[in-house]
CSV table of C-alpha atoms and ligand atoms in Angstrom, one decimal:
chain,number,residue,atom,x,y,z
A,1,MET,CA,0.0,0.0,0.0
A,2,GLU,CA,1.2,3.5,-0.8
A,3,ARG,CA,2.6,5.8,1.8
A,4,GLU,CA,0.7,9.1,1.8
A,5,THR,CA,3.0,12.1,1.8
A,6,GLY,CA,0.4,14.5,3.2
A,7,ARG,CA,0.3,12.5,6.5
A,8,GLY,CA,4.0,13.5,7.2
A,9,GLN,CA,3.1,17.2,6.8
A,10,LYS,CA,0.1,16.8,9.1
A,11,ALA,CA,2.2,15.0,11.7
A,12,TRP,CA,4.9,17.7,11.5
A,13,LYS,CA,2.3,20.4,11.9
A,14,LEU,CA,0.9,18.8,15.0
A,15,LEU,CA,4.3,18.1,16.5
A,16,THR,CA,5.2,21.8,15.9
A,17,GLU,CA,2.0,23.0,17.6
A,18,LEU,CA,2.7,20.6,20.5
A,19,ARG,CA,6.2,22.1,20.9
A,20,GLU,CA,4.8,25.6,20.8
A,21,ARG,CA,1.8,25.2,23.0
A,22,SER,CA,3.2,22.6,25.5
A,23,PRO,CA,-0.2,21.3,26.6
A,24,LEU,CA,-0.6,20.1,30.2
A,25,ILE,CA,-1.4,16.4,30.2
A,26,GLN,CA,-2.8,14.8,33.4
A,27,CYS,CA,-1.8,11.2,33.6
A,28,ILE,CA,-3.4,8.7,36.0
A,29,THR,CA,-1.2,5.8,35.2
A,30,ASN,CA,0.5,2.7,36.5
A,31,PHE,CA,3.6,2.8,38.7
A,32,VAL,CA,5.7,1.1,36.0
A,33,SER,CA,5.1,3.7,33.3
A,34,MET,CA,5.3,7.0,35.2
A,35,ASP,CA,8.9,7.8,34.4
A,36,LEU,CA,8.9,6.8,30.7
A,37,MET,CA,5.5,8.4,30.1
A,38,ALA,CA,6.5,11.7,31.7
A,39,ASN,CA,9.9,11.8,29.8
A,40,THR,CA,8.1,10.9,26.5
A,41,LEU,CA,5.7,13.8,27.0
A,42,LEU,CA,8.5,16.2,27.9
A,43,ALA,CA,10.7,15.1,24.9
A,44,ALA,CA,7.7,15.8,22.6
A,45,GLY,CA,7.2,19.2,24.1
A,46,ALA,CA,4.2,18.6,26.4
A,47,SER,CA,4.0,19.2,30.1
A,48,PRO,CA,3.2,16.0,32.1
A,49,ALA,CA,1.5,15.8,35.5
A,50,MET,CA,1.0,12.5,37.3
A,51,LEU,CA,-1.8,13.5,39.6
A,52,HIS,CA,-4.2,10.8,40.8
A,53,SER,CA,-5.6,11.8,44.2
A,54,LEU,CA,-9.4,12.0,44.1
A,55,GLN,CA,-9.3,15.1,46.3
A,56,GLU,CA,-7.2,17.0,43.7
A,57,ILE,CA,-9.3,16.2,40.6
A,58,PRO,CA,-11.9,19.0,41.0
A,59,ASP,CA,-9.1,21.6,41.2
A,60,PHE,CA,-6.6,20.2,38.8
A,61,THR,CA,-8.4,18.4,35.9
A,62,PRO,CA,-10.1,21.6,34.6
A,63,HIS,CA,-6.6,23.0,33.9
A,64,ALA,CA,-5.3,20.0,32.0
A,65,HIS,CA,-5.5,20.1,28.2
A,66,ALA,CA,-6.0,16.4,28.0
A,67,LEU,CA,-6.2,13.4,30.3
A,68,CYS,CA,-4.5,10.0,30.0
A,69,ILE,CA,-6.0,7.1,32.0
A,70,ASN,CA,-4.1,3.8,32.2
A,71,VAL,CA,-5.3,0.8,34.3
A,72,GLY,CA,-2.0,-1.0,34.5
A,73,THR,CA,-1.8,-1.2,38.3
A,74,LEU,CA,-5.4,-0.7,39.1
A,75,SER,CA,-6.9,-0.6,42.6
A,76,PRO,CA,-10.4,0.4,43.8
A,77,ASP,CA,-9.4,3.9,45.1
A,78,TRP,CA,-7.5,4.7,41.9
A,79,LEU,CA,-10.5,3.6,39.8
A,80,SER,CA,-12.6,6.2,41.7
A,81,SER,CA,-10.1,8.9,40.7
A,82,MET,CA,-10.1,7.7,37.1
A,83,LYS,CA,-13.9,7.8,36.9
A,84,SER,CA,-14.0,11.2,38.5
A,85,ALA,CA,-11.4,12.7,36.2
A,86,ALA,CA,-12.8,11.1,33.1
A,87,SER,CA,-16.3,12.3,33.8
A,88,LEU,CA,-15.1,15.8,34.5
A,89,ALA,CA,-13.0,15.9,31.3
A,90,THR,CA,-16.0,14.7,29.3
A,91,GLN,CA,-18.3,17.3,31.0
A,92,LEU,CA,-15.8,20.0,30.2
A,93,GLY,CA,-15.3,18.9,26.6
A,94,LYS,CA,-11.6,18.0,27.2
A,95,PRO,CA,-10.2,15.0,25.3
A,96,TRP,CA,-9.1,12.0,27.2
A,97,VAL,CA,-7.5,8.7,26.2
A,98,LEU,CA,-7.9,5.2,27.8
A,99,ASP,CA,-5.2,2.5,27.9
A,100,PRO,CA,-6.8,-0.8,28.9
A,101,VAL,CA,-3.6,-2.5,30.0
A,102,ALA,CA,-4.1,-6.3,30.6
A,103,VAL,CA,-7.9,-5.9,30.4
A,104,SER,CA,-8.2,-9.7,30.6
A,105,ALA,CA,-6.3,-10.0,33.8
A,106,SER,CA,-9.4,-10.0,36.0
A,107,ASP,CA,-13.1,-9.4,36.0
A,108,PHE,CA,-12.5,-6.3,38.1
A,109,ARG,CA,-10.3,-4.8,35.4
A,110,MET,CA,-12.6,-5.7,32.6
A,111,LYS,CA,-15.6,-4.2,34.4
A,112,ALA,CA,-13.5,-1.1,35.2
A,113,CYS,CA,-12.6,-0.6,31.6
A,114,LEU,CA,-16.1,-1.1,30.4
A,115,GLU,CA,-17.3,1.5,32.9
A,116,LEU,CA,-14.6,3.9,31.9
A,117,ILE,CA,-15.7,3.5,28.2
A,118,GLU,CA,-19.2,4.6,29.3
A,119,LEU,CA,-17.6,7.9,30.2
A,120,LYS,CA,-16.7,8.6,26.6
A,121,PRO,CA,-13.0,8.5,25.9
A,122,THR,CA,-11.8,10.3,22.8
A,123,VAL,CA,-9.3,7.5,22.0
A,124,ILE,CA,-8.8,4.0,23.2
A,125,ARG,CA,-5.3,2.6,22.6
A,126,GLY,CA,-4.3,-1.0,23.4
A,127,ASN,CA,-2.4,-3.9,22.0
A,128,ALA,CA,-4.2,-6.5,19.8
A,129,SER,CA,-5.0,-8.9,22.7
A,130,GLU,CA,-6.5,-6.0,24.7
A,131,ILE,CA,-8.6,-4.6,21.9
A,132,LEU,CA,-9.9,-8.1,20.9
A,133,ALA,CA,-10.9,-8.8,24.5
A,134,LEU,CA,-12.5,-5.4,25.1
A,135,SER,CA,-14.4,-5.5,21.8
A,136,ASN,CA,-16.1,-8.7,22.8
A,137,ALA,CA,-16.3,-7.7,26.5
A,138,SER,CA,-14.9,-11.2,27.1
A,139,MET,CA,-11.9,-12.4,28.9
A,140,GLY,CA,-9.2,-13.5,26.4
A,141,PRO,CA,-6.5,-16.1,27.1
A,142,ASP,CA,-3.9,-13.3,27.8
A,143,LYS,CA,-3.7,-12.4,31.4
A,144,GLY,CA,-0.6,-10.2,31.3
A,145,VAL,CA,0.3,-6.9,29.7
A,146,ASP,CA,1.9,-8.2,26.5
A,147,SER,CA,0.0,-9.2,23.3
A,148,SER,CA,-0.1,-12.6,21.7
A,149,HIS,CA,-2.1,-11.4,18.7
A,150,ARG,CA,-1.1,-9.4,15.6
A,151,SER,CA,-2.6,-5.9,15.3
A,152,VAL,CA,-3.8,-6.7,11.7
A,153,ASP,CA,-6.0,-9.5,13.2
A,154,ALA,CA,-7.8,-7.0,15.4
A,155,VAL,CA,-9.0,-4.6,12.7
A,156,GLU,CA,-12.7,-5.8,12.8
A,157,ALA,CA,-12.6,-5.8,16.6
A,158,ALA,CA,-11.3,-2.3,16.6
A,159,LYS,CA,-13.9,-1.1,14.2
A,160,SER,CA,-16.7,-2.6,16.2
A,161,LEU,CA,-15.3,-1.1,19.4
A,162,ALA,CA,-15.1,2.3,17.8
A,163,GLN,CA,-18.6,2.1,16.6
A,164,ALA,CA,-19.9,0.9,20.0
A,165,SER,CA,-18.0,3.5,22.0
A,166,SER,CA,-17.8,6.5,19.5
A,167,ALA,CA,-14.1,6.6,20.3
A,168,ILE,CA,-11.2,6.4,18.0
A,169,VAL,CA,-9.6,3.0,18.5
A,170,ALA,CA,-5.9,2.4,18.0
A,171,VAL,CA,-4.3,-1.1,18.0
A,172,SER,CA,-0.5,-1.0,18.4
A,173,GLY,CA,1.8,-3.6,16.9
A,174,ALA,CA,4.1,-4.1,13.9
A,175,VAL,CA,1.5,-2.0,12.0
A,176,ASP,CA,-0.5,0.3,14.2
A,177,ILE,CA,-4.1,0.3,13.2
A,178,ILE,CA,-6.3,3.4,13.8
A,179,THR,CA,-10.0,3.5,13.1
A,180,ASP,CA,-13.1,5.6,13.8
A,181,GLY,CA,-15.3,2.7,13.0
A,182,GLN,CA,-15.4,3.5,9.2
A,183,GLN,CA,-12.0,4.5,7.9
A,184,VAL,CA,-8.9,2.6,8.8
A,185,VAL,CA,-5.2,3.6,8.5
A,186,GLY,CA,-2.1,1.7,9.3
A,187,VAL,CA,1.1,3.2,10.7
A,188,ASN,CA,4.2,1.4,9.5
A,189,ASN,CA,6.8,3.2,11.7
A,190,GLY,CA,8.4,1.5,14.7
A,191,VAL,CA,10.9,-1.2,15.6
A,192,ALA,CA,10.1,-4.6,17.2
A,193,MET,CA,12.5,-3.9,20.0
A,194,LEU,CA,10.1,-1.3,21.4
A,195,GLN,CA,8.2,-4.4,22.8
A,196,GLN,CA,11.2,-5.2,24.9
A,197,ILE,CA,11.0,-1.9,26.9
A,198,THR,CA,8.3,-1.9,29.5
A,199,ALA,CA,5.8,0.9,29.2
A,200,THR,CA,6.4,2.0,25.6
A,201,GLY,CA,2.7,1.2,24.9
A,202,CYS,CA,1.7,3.4,27.9
A,203,ALA,CA,4.1,6.1,26.7
A,204,VAL,CA,2.6,6.2,23.2
A,205,THR,CA,-0.9,6.4,24.7
A,206,ALA,CA,0.2,9.5,26.6
A,207,LEU,CA,1.7,10.9,23.4
A,208,ILE,CA,-1.7,10.4,21.7
A,209,ALA,CA,-3.3,12.4,24.5
A,210,ALA,CA,-0.8,15.2,23.9
A,211,PHE,CA,-1.5,15.2,20.1
A,212,VAL,CA,-5.2,15.1,20.6
A,213,ALA,CA,-4.8,18.0,23.1
A,214,VAL,CA,-3.5,20.3,20.3
A,215,ASP,CA,-6.2,19.2,17.7
A,216,SER,CA,-9.1,17.6,19.5
A,217,LEU,CA,-11.4,18.1,16.5
A,218,HIS,CA,-9.3,15.8,14.4
A,219,ALA,CA,-8.6,13.0,16.9
A,220,PHE,CA,-8.2,10.4,14.2
A,221,GLU,CA,-5.4,12.2,12.5
A,222,ALA,CA,-3.8,13.2,15.8
A,223,THR,CA,-3.8,9.6,16.9
A,224,ALA,CA,-2.2,8.3,13.7
A,225,SER,CA,0.4,11.2,13.9
A,226,ALA,CA,1.3,10.4,17.5
A,227,LEU,CA,1.8,6.7,16.8
A,228,SER,CA,3.9,7.5,13.7
A,229,ILE,CA,6.1,10.1,15.4
A,230,PHE,CA,6.8,7.7,18.3
A,231,GLY,CA,7.6,4.8,15.9
A,232,LEU,CA,9.9,7.1,13.9
A,233,ALA,CA,11.7,8.1,17.1
A,234,GLY,CA,12.1,4.4,17.8
A,235,GLU,CA,13.6,3.8,14.3
A,236,ILE,CA,16.1,6.6,14.6
A,237,GLY,CA,16.9,5.6,18.2
A,238,MET,CA,17.5,2.0,17.0
A,239,ASP,CA,20.4,3.1,14.8
A,240,MET,CA,22.3,4.1,17.9
A,241,ALA,CA,21.0,1.5,20.3
A,242,ARG,CA,22.7,-1.7,21.5
A,243,GLY,CA,19.7,-3.2,23.2
A,244,PRO,CA,16.5,-2.3,25.0
A,245,ALA,CA,18.1,-0.1,27.7
A,246,SER,CA,20.0,2.1,25.3
A,247,LEU,CA,17.0,2.2,22.9
A,248,ARG,CA,15.0,3.6,25.8
A,249,MET,CA,17.5,6.5,26.0
A,250,HIS,CA,17.9,7.0,22.3
A,251,LEU,CA,14.1,6.9,21.8
A,252,ILE,CA,13.7,9.9,24.0
A,253,ASP,CA,16.6,11.8,22.5
A,254,SER,CA,15.3,11.0,19.0
A,255,LEU,CA,11.8,12.2,19.8
A,256,TYR,CA,13.2,15.4,21.2
A,257,GLY,CA,15.3,16.0,18.1
A,258,LEU,CA,12.9,15.1,15.3
A,259,ASP,CA,13.2,17.6,12.5
A,260,GLN,CA,10.9,18.5,9.6
A,261,ALA,CA,12.9,16.8,6.8
A,262,THR,CA,12.9,13.5,8.7
A,263,VAL,CA,9.2,13.7,9.6
A,264,PHE,CA,8.2,14.6,6.0
A,265,SER,CA,10.2,11.8,4.5
A,266,ARG,CA,9.7,9.0,7.0
A,267,VAL,CA,6.2,9.2,8.5
A,268,ASN,CA,4.7,6.1,6.9
A,269,ILE,CA,0.9,6.0,7.1
A,270,THR,CA,-1.3,4.1,4.6
A,271,ASN,CA,-5.0,3.9,4.0
A,272,MET,CA,-6.4,0.5,4.8
A,273,SER,CA,-10.1,1.0,4.4
B,301,ADP,N1,6.7,-5.6,15.8
B,301,ADP,C1,6.8,-4.3,15.9
B,301,ADP,N2,7.4,-3.6,15.0
B,301,ADP,C2,7.5,-2.2,15.1
B,301,ADP,N3,6.9,-1.5,16.1
B,301,ADP,C3,6.3,-2.2,17.1
B,301,ADP,C4,6.2,-3.6,17.0
B,301,ADP,N4,5.5,-4.0,18.1
B,301,ADP,C5,5.2,-2.9,18.8
B,301,ADP,N5,5.6,-1.8,18.2
B,301,ADP,C6,5.5,-0.4,18.7
B,301,ADP,O1,5.8,-0.5,20.1
B,301,ADP,C7,5.0,0.5,20.8
B,301,ADP,C8,4.3,-0.2,21.9
B,301,ADP,O2,3.3,-1.0,21.3
B,301,ADP,P1,2.9,-2.4,22.0
B,301,ADP,O3,4.1,-3.2,22.3
B,301,ADP,O4,1.9,-3.1,21.0
B,301,ADP,O5,2.1,-1.9,23.2
B,301,ADP,P2,1.9,-2.6,24.7
B,301,ADP,O6,3.3,-2.3,25.3
B,301,ADP,O7,0.8,-1.8,25.3
B,301,ADP,O8,1.7,-4.0,24.5
B,301,ADP,C9,4.1,1.1,19.7
B,301,ADP,O9,4.7,2.3,19.3
B,301,ADP,C10,4.1,0.1,18.6
B,301,ADP,O10,4.0,0.7,17.3
B,302,TZP,C1,4.6,-4.5,33.4
B,302,TZP,C2,3.4,-3.8,33.8
B,302,TZP,N1,2.6,-4.4,34.9
B,302,TZP,C3,1.6,-3.6,35.1
B,302,TZP,S1,1.5,-2.2,34.2
B,302,TZP,C4,2.9,-2.6,33.4
B,302,TZP,C5,3.4,-1.8,32.3
B,302,TZP,C6,2.8,-2.2,31.0
B,302,TZP,O1,3.3,-1.3,30.0
B,302,TZP,P1,3.0,-1.5,28.4
B,302,TZP,O2,1.6,-1.9,28.3
B,302,TZP,O3,3.3,-0.2,27.8
B,302,TZP,O4,3.9,-2.6,28.0
B,303,MG,MG1,0.1,-1.8,27.1
């Protein structure tokens, strides 16, 4: 399928706006991901804030430009905070993004994700196993955070989840799939070693929140752009890396240093619908 050159221009425009506007992104996320997520957002030009106390949400969430909710290390009190922040964001017309980490791990987690989806996320980003499970509201065989499915095998599940939830749905993998329930695009950027670094999925979900913060009216394009930019940073980082630990460092440096010529020539998004 043919790479669409206009997508690189759009991704660059959004990255430039992100760097100029530095949106404040509230992240209610798991303990594993906090560091990589905050550093990813900073490298891209956004301003991260990991605030999750229920008592702080009424004061703080109205000031955030977007919200990222991630159920990776879920507990009942955190779920109350997530629901409170998500419903406030929706009420205030602010975009928010859900990462249903390991949704099949337990009934508690599945129910929590389904309840969060009722609160109208702008985008849902998961790996293929998570999106397949969530789409059927059924517990899959995968109990952990990693996927055992290919993203291309979750296209129909993603479309039906998008139609049922009215959210943009993104499935990460070798090809990242993005759909609004009708149109589907594939992002061909990235390197397989990103899977060997914990919380890269969480980090790219937060980056989606930052991109959607600067163009909430075009969440589909913003989501595809964020996934492509993150994957591209991984590709460039991989040229200097010797394994997952050094890729983690070079990923952040590459995201920080991305320039127009590289984005224009290497963003690789194709139409799949
Ligand atoms: N085989 C692959 N080739 C290239 N990039 C990949 C591959 N698998 C995952 N990625 C990238 O790694 C990042 C994390 O995705 P993924 O591993 O699917 O999420 P999660 O950590 O939530 O399971 C995404 O940017 C995705 O595009
Ligand atoms: C290992 C782990 N355990 C609970 S959350 C988490 C991080 C998962 O991150 P990602 O989904 O980005 O791989
Ligand atoms: Mg994940």
